[in-house]
Short mmCIF file of C-alpha atoms in Angstrom, two decimals:
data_model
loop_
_atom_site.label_atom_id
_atom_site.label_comp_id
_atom_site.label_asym_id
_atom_site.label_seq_id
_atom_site.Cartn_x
_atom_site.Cartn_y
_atom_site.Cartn_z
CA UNK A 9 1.34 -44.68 -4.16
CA UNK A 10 0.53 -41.86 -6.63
CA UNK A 11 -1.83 -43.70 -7.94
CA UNK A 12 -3.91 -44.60 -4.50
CA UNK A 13 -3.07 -41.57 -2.62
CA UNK A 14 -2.18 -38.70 -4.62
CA UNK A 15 0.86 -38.43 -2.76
CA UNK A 16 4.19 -39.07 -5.17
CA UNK A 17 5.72 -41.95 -2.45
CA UNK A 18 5.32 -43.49 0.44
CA UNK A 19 7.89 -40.86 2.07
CA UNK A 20 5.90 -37.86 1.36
CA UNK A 21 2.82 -39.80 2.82
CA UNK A 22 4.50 -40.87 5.89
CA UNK A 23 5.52 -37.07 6.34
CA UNK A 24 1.93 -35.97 6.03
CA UNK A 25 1.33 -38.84 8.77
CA UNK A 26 3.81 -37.22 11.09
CA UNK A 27 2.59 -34.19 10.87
CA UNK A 28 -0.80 -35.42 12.39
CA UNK A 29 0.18 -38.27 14.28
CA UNK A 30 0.25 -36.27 17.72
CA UNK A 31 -3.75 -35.67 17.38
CA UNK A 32 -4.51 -39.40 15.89
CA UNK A 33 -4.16 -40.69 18.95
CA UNK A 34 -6.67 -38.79 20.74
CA UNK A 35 -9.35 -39.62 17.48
CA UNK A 36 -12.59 -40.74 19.03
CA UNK A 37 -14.86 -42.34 16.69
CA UNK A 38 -17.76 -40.76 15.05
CA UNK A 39 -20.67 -42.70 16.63
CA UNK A 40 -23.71 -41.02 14.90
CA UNK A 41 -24.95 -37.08 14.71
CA UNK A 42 -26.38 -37.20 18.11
CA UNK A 43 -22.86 -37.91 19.54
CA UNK A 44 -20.75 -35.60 18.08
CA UNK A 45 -18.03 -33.74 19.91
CA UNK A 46 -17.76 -30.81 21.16
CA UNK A 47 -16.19 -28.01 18.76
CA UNK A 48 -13.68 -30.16 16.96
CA UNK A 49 -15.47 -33.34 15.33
CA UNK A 50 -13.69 -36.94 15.91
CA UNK A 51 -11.29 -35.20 18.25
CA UNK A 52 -10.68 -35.00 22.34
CA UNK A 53 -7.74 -33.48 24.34
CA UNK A 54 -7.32 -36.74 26.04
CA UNK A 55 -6.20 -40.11 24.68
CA UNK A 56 -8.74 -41.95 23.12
CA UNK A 57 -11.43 -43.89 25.43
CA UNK A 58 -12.89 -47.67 24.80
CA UNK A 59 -10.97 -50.82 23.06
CA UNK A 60 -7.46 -50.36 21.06
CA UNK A 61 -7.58 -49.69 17.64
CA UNK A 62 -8.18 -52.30 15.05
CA UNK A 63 -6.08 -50.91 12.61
CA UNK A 64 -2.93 -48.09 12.92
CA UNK A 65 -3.47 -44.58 12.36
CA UNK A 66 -1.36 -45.29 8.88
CA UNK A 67 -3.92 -47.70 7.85
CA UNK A 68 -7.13 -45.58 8.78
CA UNK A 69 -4.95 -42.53 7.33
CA UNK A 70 -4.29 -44.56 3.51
CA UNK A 71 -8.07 -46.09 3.59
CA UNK A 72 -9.57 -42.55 3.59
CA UNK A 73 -6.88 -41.56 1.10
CA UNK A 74 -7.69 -44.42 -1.24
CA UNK A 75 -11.73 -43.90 -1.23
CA UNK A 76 -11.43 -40.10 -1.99
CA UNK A 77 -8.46 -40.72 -5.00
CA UNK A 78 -10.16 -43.87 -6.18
CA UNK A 79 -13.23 -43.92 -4.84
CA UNK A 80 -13.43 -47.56 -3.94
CA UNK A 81 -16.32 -49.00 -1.99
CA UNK A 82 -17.29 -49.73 1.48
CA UNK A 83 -17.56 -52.87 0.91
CA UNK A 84 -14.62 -53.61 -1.12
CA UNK A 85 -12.38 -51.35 1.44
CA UNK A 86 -13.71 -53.35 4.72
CA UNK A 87 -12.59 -56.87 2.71
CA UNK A 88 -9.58 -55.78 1.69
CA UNK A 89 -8.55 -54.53 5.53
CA UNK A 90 -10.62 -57.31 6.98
CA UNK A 91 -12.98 -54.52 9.42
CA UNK A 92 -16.83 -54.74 8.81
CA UNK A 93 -18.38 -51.98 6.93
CA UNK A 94 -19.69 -49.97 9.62
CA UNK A 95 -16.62 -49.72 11.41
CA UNK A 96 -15.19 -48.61 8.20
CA UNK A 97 -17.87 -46.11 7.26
CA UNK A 98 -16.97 -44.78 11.13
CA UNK A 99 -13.48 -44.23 10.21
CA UNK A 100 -14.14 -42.51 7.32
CA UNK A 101 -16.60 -40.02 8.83
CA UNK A 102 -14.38 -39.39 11.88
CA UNK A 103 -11.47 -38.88 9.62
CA UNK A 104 -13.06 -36.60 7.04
CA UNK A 105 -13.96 -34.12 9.77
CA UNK A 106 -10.63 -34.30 11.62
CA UNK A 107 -8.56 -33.89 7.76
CA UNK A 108 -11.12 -30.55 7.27
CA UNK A 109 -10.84 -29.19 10.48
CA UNK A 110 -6.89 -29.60 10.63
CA UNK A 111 -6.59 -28.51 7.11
CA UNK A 112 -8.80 -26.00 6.62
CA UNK A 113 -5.99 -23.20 7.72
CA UNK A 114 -3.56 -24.83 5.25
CA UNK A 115 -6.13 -24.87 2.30
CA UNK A 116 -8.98 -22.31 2.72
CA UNK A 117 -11.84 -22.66 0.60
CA UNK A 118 -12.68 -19.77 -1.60
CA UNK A 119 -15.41 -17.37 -1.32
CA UNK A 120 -18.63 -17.92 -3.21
CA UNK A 121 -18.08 -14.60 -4.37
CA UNK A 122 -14.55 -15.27 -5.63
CA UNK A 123 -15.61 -19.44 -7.06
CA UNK A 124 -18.43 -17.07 -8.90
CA UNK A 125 -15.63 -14.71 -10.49
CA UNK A 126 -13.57 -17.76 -11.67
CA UNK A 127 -16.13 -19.96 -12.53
CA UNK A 128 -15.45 -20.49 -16.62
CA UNK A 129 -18.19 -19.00 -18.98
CA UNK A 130 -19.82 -22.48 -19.39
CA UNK A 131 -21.02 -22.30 -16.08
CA UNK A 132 -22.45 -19.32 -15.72
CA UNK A 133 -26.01 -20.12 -17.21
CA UNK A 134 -26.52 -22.69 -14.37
CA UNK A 135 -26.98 -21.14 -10.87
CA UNK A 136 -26.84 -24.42 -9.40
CA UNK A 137 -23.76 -25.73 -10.88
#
């Protein structure tokens, strides 16, 4: 699990599932830039509209998981969990915007100003970096 996830076990990742489970029902797809939502992307304060899920929130939740720790591909993701590539590439999006908009209070990201005070010495001489 450590090794897909980043989380230590499956218990700690169920936990973490909990905790957003309430508002993964009410995900709505990302369907393109032109139909995003309103102020809170992927997300609606009703219960999601159109067909039932393909795969469980659990699923969805450990595919986005395993792409950012191990950076596996589209292609290989949507074989393995048997969903064509474009519905996975959907899940992904939606789920990226819902995990940075629910975790943003939990993990702010620093300041430029403070990532340029820490940034080590190395860095310094490239203003793009």
């Amino acid at each position: 699990m450590l090794f897909y996830t980043g989380f230590p076990d499956a218990k700690i990742f169920y936990s973490f599932y909990v905790y957003l489970s309430q508002k993964i029902e009410k995900l709505n797809y990302w369907r393109g830039r032109n139909e995003a939502g309103d102020s809170v992307p992927g997300y609606q304060g009703k219960k999601k509209p159109g067909k039932k899920r393909t795969l469980t929130g659990k699923e969805e939740l450990f595919i986005v998981l395993v792409r950012l720790k191990v950076g596996l591909f589209v292609r290989d993701l949507s074989d393995r969990f048997h969903i064509s590539q474009g519905h996975l590439s959907k899940i992904f999006t939606t789920w990226i915007n819902f995990l940075l908009y629910e975790l943003q209070e939990l993990f702010p990201f620093p300041s430029q100003k403070m990532t340029r005070q820490n940034m080590p010495e190395e860095f310094k001489d490239y203003a793009t970096t």
